Amino acid sequence: MEAVEDVKVEALTAASQFVKPLRMHYRQDKKDKIWDLVSLHDSVSVILFNTDRQVLVLVRQFRPAVYYNSVPEEGRQASGHVDTSKYPGCSGITLELCAGIVDKKVSLEEMAQLEALEECGYDVPLKNFDHVKTFRSGVGVSGDRQTMFYAEVTDKMKVTEGGGLEAEGELIEVVEMGLQEVKELMAKPEITAPVGLLFALTWFLQHKAPSNTTTTAT
Amino acid sequence: MEAVEDVKVEALTAASQFVKPLRMHYRQDKKDKIWDLVSLHDSVSVILFNTDRQVLVLVRQFRPAVYYNSVPEEGRQASGHVDTSKYPGCSGITLELCAGIVDKKVSLEEMAQLEALEECGYDVPLKNFDHVKTFRSGVGVSGDRQTMFYAEVTDKMKVTEGGGLEAEGELIEVVEMGLQEVKELMAKPEITAPVGLLFALTWFLQHKAPSNTTTTAT
């Protein structure tokens, strides 16, 4: 997954299916203002907890936007190329909840169900999806809504390897993480993950983590 | 603040200071791929807790991207206009941490210090800023890094009204929120706020909230 080569970045001039830059003109309290934004799809995410093995089911993937942001100014050549021997793909690998954009006319629970199957290989009954919270993924440049679910799964529900849809260019690694590992991760000062994962893990530890799994204290 | 009129949205064609849409070409595991993204500034945010009055200091503001996202497809006229009598500005009002983009060559603590003064009117000593976590604001379309701080403040440090920089078009309302109110907010199924606020409030309640402020139980 980390084998990323031939990176080139250029200004986006063509129409894009996913990134639609817009300019909003408006008057607020009698002052004319302008704000630039992008219109994005709403999304769903799901905290998957395998109760058989007491592990959270998360995903790792290469995220071009994260990679690009990790390359310093001087690493971006005038031609748009980035030297991947100096700036390897691993700096763009994130840890995330199973998630996806809402691009079908089905319920949000059904979208989450689809993503759990596509990304993580779990065929989860709809009734297992409990609503956690609906919020905004961003507020500055994008203002899309994300709905987060919690779903308990068992080994029996694991029907495929997961990994995302190859036809859509997805390359996703399913990661299982025990409670002790989650706590260690949360203790780190920096994490290459969206803040939604931090909220999800904090919420999970507070509301759902079995209480008998505290560290064998020293 | 909610008095928003004459809204018109158009495709962003001019160069924008804040939204730079890019297209990244790359090869991953021997497959050629394309990903569209926007390059954004990194940012800082700060959980401000007034220990004199045991209140969190937050901000409310009108966010065009959130407003736009709250207008359904049929509310966006072909001309780009939005009828604000049908879709009033209040649907674009968010609750957030004091925060700002990193657009000066100073330390992240100094950036957070500047925002605490500009937005909330508190002149906070640098040593009060404790690092909470560094993460990504987004991972799909943007991959910018946000660093979150925690700072305790007192009434003595309140030197101005705050409200943001009018020269930069900012119009920010400072909101004080007691612990009981924070708990009630967190119990709501939907909140017009970035997920970073949810992480911050959960983290605060877990690590910093005075333990003697539990509800007088029924």
XYZ file of C-alpha atoms in Angstrom:
436
model
C 0.000 0.000 0.000
C 2.890 2.333 0.826
C 4.410 1.748 -2.647
C 3.532 5.192 -4.006
C 5.544 6.530 -6.966
C 5.434 9.081 -9.781
C 3.629 11.725 -7.783
C 2.684 14.870 -9.673
C 0.371 17.614 -8.486
C -1.222 20.219 -10.739
C -3.878 22.887 -10.410
C -7.337 21.397 -10.806
C -8.835 22.951 -13.909
C -11.065 20.180 -15.226
C -14.479 19.504 -13.740
C -14.117 17.193 -10.795
C -16.603 14.607 -9.625
C -15.610 15.083 -5.994
C -14.244 18.600 -5.533
C -16.527 21.460 -6.572
C -14.974 24.802 -5.591
C -17.555 27.534 -5.111
C -17.645 31.200 -4.179
C -20.472 32.464 -1.998
C -21.451 36.132 -2.006
C -23.649 37.306 0.862
C -24.517 40.244 3.069
C -24.218 39.779 6.820
C -25.339 42.513 9.202
C -25.341 44.913 6.235
C -21.783 44.085 5.110
C -21.036 42.445 1.775
C -18.818 39.404 2.102
C -17.275 36.640 0.009
C -16.343 33.141 1.139
C -14.738 30.362 -0.930
C -15.778 26.819 -0.192
C -16.054 23.340 -1.628
C -19.240 21.364 -1.829
C -18.725 17.798 -0.607
C -20.953 14.759 -0.170
C -22.287 13.989 3.281
C -20.802 10.865 4.816
C -21.309 8.060 7.305
C -18.801 6.385 9.598
C -19.092 3.388 11.866
C -17.329 2.267 15.022
C -17.176 -1.509 14.469
C -16.516 -3.599 17.587
C -15.954 -7.331 17.241
C -17.351 -8.728 20.482
C -15.989 -12.247 19.835
C -12.425 -11.049 19.949
C -12.909 -7.724 21.748
C -11.273 -5.704 18.992
C -12.193 -2.529 17.177
C -12.200 -2.905 13.400
C -10.523 0.095 11.736
C -9.037 0.834 8.316
C -5.684 2.047 7.050
C -5.276 3.658 3.656
C -3.130 6.009 1.601
C -4.705 9.466 1.498
C -3.340 11.758 -1.236
C -4.468 14.943 0.556
C -2.688 13.898 3.760
C 0.415 12.911 1.806
C 0.481 16.233 -0.055
C 0.148 18.150 3.186
C 3.060 16.231 4.693
C 5.442 17.315 1.927
C 7.104 20.606 2.869
C 7.119 23.567 0.471
C 10.676 22.840 -0.683
C 9.732 19.254 -1.578
C 7.168 20.390 -4.158
C 9.054 20.849 -7.419
C 8.094 23.581 -9.890
C 7.014 20.860 -12.345
C 4.561 19.566 -9.749
C 6.598 16.409 -9.112
C 7.387 15.130 -5.636
C 10.480 12.997 -5.012
C 9.005 9.878 -3.384
C 12.444 8.630 -2.360
C 12.688 11.679 -0.084
C 9.002 11.808 0.819
C 7.772 8.210 0.911
C 4.116 7.238 0.625
C 3.943 6.056 4.229
C 3.520 9.656 5.398
C 0.119 9.644 3.702
C -1.176 6.524 5.456
C -4.011 7.207 7.890
C -5.923 5.221 10.478
C -9.690 5.742 10.242
C -13.106 4.427 11.039
C -14.859 2.460 8.340
C -16.590 5.277 6.429
C -17.902 6.455 3.099
C -19.723 9.214 1.290
C -23.491 9.163 0.915
C -23.843 8.641 -2.819
C -26.857 6.342 -2.943
C -30.518 6.947 -2.235
C -30.711 4.613 0.746
C -30.939 5.263 4.483
C -27.814 6.304 6.386
C -27.887 2.970 8.240
C -27.884 1.159 4.890
C -24.942 3.279 3.692
C -23.028 2.334 6.848
C -23.984 -1.304 6.288
C -22.620 -1.167 2.721
C -19.321 0.354 3.891
C -18.900 -2.241 6.649
C -19.167 -4.927 3.975
C -17.073 -3.239 1.268
C -14.280 -1.977 3.476
C -14.169 -4.468 6.334
C -15.912 -7.575 4.989
C -18.577 -7.737 7.708
C -22.191 -8.429 6.733
C -23.898 -6.637 9.624
C -27.678 -6.696 10.276
C -29.231 -3.237 10.012
C -30.580 -3.441 13.565
C -27.003 -3.504 14.879
C -26.340 0.093 13.795
C -26.850 2.486 16.696
C -26.669 6.212 16.018
C -23.807 7.897 17.906
C -23.854 11.483 16.664
C -24.382 13.691 13.617
C -21.997 16.614 13.202
C -20.057 18.566 10.560
C -16.864 17.105 9.106
C -15.644 20.614 8.436
C -16.909 24.137 8.972
C -14.359 26.374 7.248
C -14.026 25.297 3.646
C -16.511 22.438 3.581
C -19.612 22.051 5.674
C -20.670 18.493 4.987
C -22.568 16.460 7.543
C -21.255 13.177 8.909
C -23.353 10.645 10.793
C -21.478 8.237 13.067
C -22.811 4.820 14.062
C -21.718 2.123 16.489
C -22.174 -1.529 15.524
C -21.189 -4.699 17.330
C -20.117 -7.531 15.045
C -19.106 -11.167 15.456
C -16.710 -13.419 13.560
C -19.699 -15.133 11.933
C -20.528 -11.883 10.127
C -17.092 -11.752 8.499
C -17.879 -12.913 4.963
C -15.120 -11.351 2.807
C -11.658 -9.896 3.189
C -12.972 -6.345 2.722
C -10.440 -3.900 1.328
C -12.711 -1.535 -0.559
C -13.883 -1.508 -4.154
C -10.996 -2.030 -6.543
C -13.131 -0.599 -9.349
C -13.209 2.684 -7.425
C -9.454 2.565 -6.880
C -9.828 1.772 -3.195
C -6.998 -0.047 -1.447
C -7.866 -0.463 2.198
C -6.244 -2.515 4.925
C -8.471 -3.760 7.727
C -6.883 -3.281 11.151
C -8.033 -4.948 14.360
C -7.127 -3.127 17.526
C -7.464 -4.362 21.098
C -8.484 -2.066 23.917
C -5.007 -1.754 25.368
C -3.691 -0.747 21.940
C -6.459 1.840 21.595
C -5.484 3.365 24.924
C -1.826 3.492 23.895
C -2.770 5.152 20.616
C -4.856 7.770 22.411
C -1.911 8.607 24.654
C 0.249 9.674 21.694
C 0.684 13.429 21.134
C 0.217 13.179 17.359
C -1.773 10.750 15.260
C -2.185 10.639 11.476
C -5.921 10.268 11.658
C -8.992 12.456 11.257
C -10.249 14.018 14.466
C -13.437 11.993 14.002
C -11.427 8.884 14.951
C -10.276 10.590 18.158
C -13.869 11.406 19.085
C -14.967 7.865 18.212
C -12.260 6.180 20.293
C -12.808 8.492 23.274
C -16.563 7.876 23.041
C -16.032 4.125 22.758
C -13.693 3.946 25.746
C -16.162 5.958 27.790
C -19.421 4.258 26.801
C -18.746 0.820 25.395
C -15.361 -0.594 26.339
C -15.811 -3.581 28.657
C -14.877 -2.424 32.133
C -12.944 -5.589 32.926
C -10.243 -4.812 30.409
C -8.244 -2.268 32.369
C -4.498 -2.815 32.337
C -3.123 -5.213 34.869
C -1.793 -2.334 36.905
C 1.742 -2.191 38.175
C -25.134 37.681 13.231
C -27.970 35.614 11.755
C -28.994 38.524 9.495
C -27.731 36.956 6.279
C -29.202 38.178 2.980
C -28.538 38.294 -0.762
C -26.879 34.908 -0.938
C -25.496 33.905 -4.317
C -23.211 30.981 -5.054
C -21.156 30.586 -8.216
C -18.416 28.280 -9.451
C -15.036 29.424 -8.178
C -13.013 30.374 -11.221
C -10.776 33.145 -9.908
C -7.664 32.384 -7.899
C -8.583 32.029 -4.263
C -6.468 32.908 -1.286
C -7.939 30.108 0.797
C -9.142 27.345 -1.518
C -6.583 25.894 -3.908
C -8.050 22.913 -5.776
C -5.405 20.459 -6.964
C -5.244 17.170 -8.830
C -2.689 14.591 -7.771
C -1.499 11.917 -10.183
C 0.320 8.941 -8.658
C 1.033 5.247 -9.019
C 0.152 2.998 -6.112
C 1.061 -0.682 -6.161
C 1.656 -0.330 -9.924
C -1.732 1.239 -10.651
C -2.077 4.783 -11.988
C -4.500 6.859 -9.955
C -5.885 10.394 -9.737
C -7.183 12.180 -6.628
C -8.633 15.691 -6.384
C -7.911 17.668 -3.263
C -7.636 21.132 -1.806
C -4.578 22.501 -0.115
C -5.468 24.239 3.139
C -3.536 25.961 5.895
C -2.769 24.039 9.059
C -4.640 25.293 12.093
C -4.693 25.544 15.864
C -7.589 25.299 18.278
C -7.810 25.844 22.002
C -10.089 24.559 24.746
C -10.398 27.652 26.959
C -11.614 27.028 30.506
C -12.350 29.969 32.789
C -11.542 28.629 36.248
C -13.003 31.678 38.037
C -16.468 30.945 36.754
C -16.055 27.275 35.791
C -17.134 27.867 32.186
C -15.768 26.792 28.846
C -15.239 29.684 26.451
C -16.468 28.806 22.955
C -17.391 30.746 19.814
C -20.455 30.957 17.591
C -20.248 32.196 14.020
C -21.931 32.060 10.629
C -20.142 29.568 8.386
C -20.957 29.912 4.669
C -19.911 26.315 3.884
C -22.192 24.951 6.598
C -25.044 27.195 5.445
C -24.636 26.116 1.821
C -24.659 22.463 2.826
C -27.867 22.963 4.797
C -29.748 24.264 1.751
C -31.341 21.346 -0.120
C -30.830 20.890 -3.862
C -34.221 22.436 -4.681
C -33.357 25.566 -2.691
C -30.401 26.411 -4.919
C -31.759 28.452 -7.817
C -30.285 28.155 -11.304
C -29.006 31.733 -10.982
C -27.049 30.714 -7.917
C -29.334 32.643 -5.572
C -30.695 31.208 -2.357
C -33.964 32.478 -0.873
C -32.943 33.488 2.653
C -36.555 33.877 3.740
C -36.945 30.131 3.188
C -33.428 29.192 4.282
C -32.448 31.629 7.015
C -28.856 32.301 8.032
C -29.284 30.631 11.426
C -28.817 27.208 9.799
C -25.203 28.203 9.107
C -24.383 29.136 12.701
C -21.903 26.776 14.341
C -20.522 26.282 17.829
C -16.740 25.844 17.847
C -13.557 26.035 19.824
C -11.543 29.229 19.551
C -9.385 28.438 16.500
C -7.526 29.833 13.528
C -5.313 29.005 10.591
C -1.536 29.073 10.923
C -0.679 32.024 8.711
C 2.178 33.586 10.672
C 5.734 32.452 11.277
C 5.355 32.004 15.023
C 5.051 28.942 17.230
C 1.765 27.051 17.394
C 1.373 28.146 21.028
C 1.759 31.779 19.929
C -0.853 31.268 17.193
C -3.252 29.852 19.782
C -2.452 32.794 22.062
C -3.285 35.258 19.264
C -6.613 33.550 18.543
C -7.582 33.524 22.229
C -7.091 37.286 22.250
C -8.657 38.084 18.866
C -11.673 35.822 19.130
C -12.346 35.623 22.867
C -10.613 38.678 24.333
C -8.395 36.745 26.742
C -4.725 37.691 27.069
C -3.350 34.291 28.109
C 0.281 33.676 29.168
C 2.058 31.269 26.792
C 2.867 28.876 29.614
C -0.858 28.214 30.073
C -1.137 26.428 26.723
C -0.929 22.666 27.172
C -0.776 20.477 24.077
C -3.768 18.131 23.805
C -3.330 16.432 20.440
C -2.234 16.945 16.845
C -4.356 15.276 14.163
C -5.769 15.831 10.663
C -8.777 18.078 10.198
C -9.684 16.104 7.120
C -8.304 13.142 5.211
C -10.428 12.885 2.071
C -10.304 16.181 0.240
C -8.008 18.133 2.548
C -5.261 16.763 4.747
C -4.332 19.734 6.892
C -2.965 19.292 10.383
C -4.661 20.772 13.424
C -3.022 21.145 16.829
C -5.354 21.397 19.816
C -4.386 23.075 23.095
C -5.981 23.380 26.518
C -5.613 26.635 28.453
C -7.029 27.702 31.784
C -7.929 31.383 31.997
C -9.217 33.761 34.667
C -11.437 36.841 34.539
C -8.341 39.012 35.021
C -7.062 37.904 31.618
C -10.210 39.144 29.875
C -8.985 42.385 28.311
C -11.300 42.941 25.314
C -14.693 41.820 24.056
C -13.113 39.547 21.462
C -15.265 38.913 18.402
C -12.587 38.396 15.767
C -10.911 40.803 13.382
C -13.443 43.000 11.645
C -10.831 43.801 8.981
C -10.851 40.112 8.066
C -14.628 40.051 7.988
C -14.861 38.033 11.185
C -18.021 38.286 13.265
C -17.716 35.997 16.252
C -19.849 35.685 19.358
C -18.136 34.488 22.522
C -20.161 31.852 24.349
C -19.610 30.741 27.933
C -20.854 27.281 28.777
C -21.119 25.666 32.191
C -20.382 21.996 32.729
C -24.002 20.973 33.011
C -24.745 22.716 29.730
C -21.807 20.935 28.086
C -23.162 17.577 29.221
C -26.614 18.417 27.875
C -25.104 19.464 24.553
C -23.151 16.220 24.299
C -26.336 14.229 24.873
C -27.970 15.654 21.726
C -28.103 13.394 18.656
C -27.097 16.170 16.246
C -24.981 19.247 16.744
C -24.025 21.936 14.218
C -20.374 21.853 15.146
C -17.165 20.387 13.797
C -16.300 16.948 15.149
C -13.204 18.534 16.689
C -15.501 20.218 19.237
C -17.016 16.841 20.134
C -13.555 15.390 20.742
C -12.548 18.466 22.753
C -15.635 18.385 24.989
C -15.380 14.622 25.562
C -11.672 15.000 26.370
C -12.396 17.913 28.712
C -15.153 16.102 30.584
C -12.893 13.089 30.984
C -9.633 14.810 31.951
C -10.304 18.292 33.264
C -13.878 18.836 34.401
C -14.011 19.328 38.182
C -15.388 16.112 39.660
C -17.680 17.920 42.088
C -19.912 19.220 39.336
C -21.982 16.113 38.675
C -25.706 16.708 38.427
C -27.671 16.664 41.618
C -29.101 13.305 40.732
C -32.765 12.513 40.925
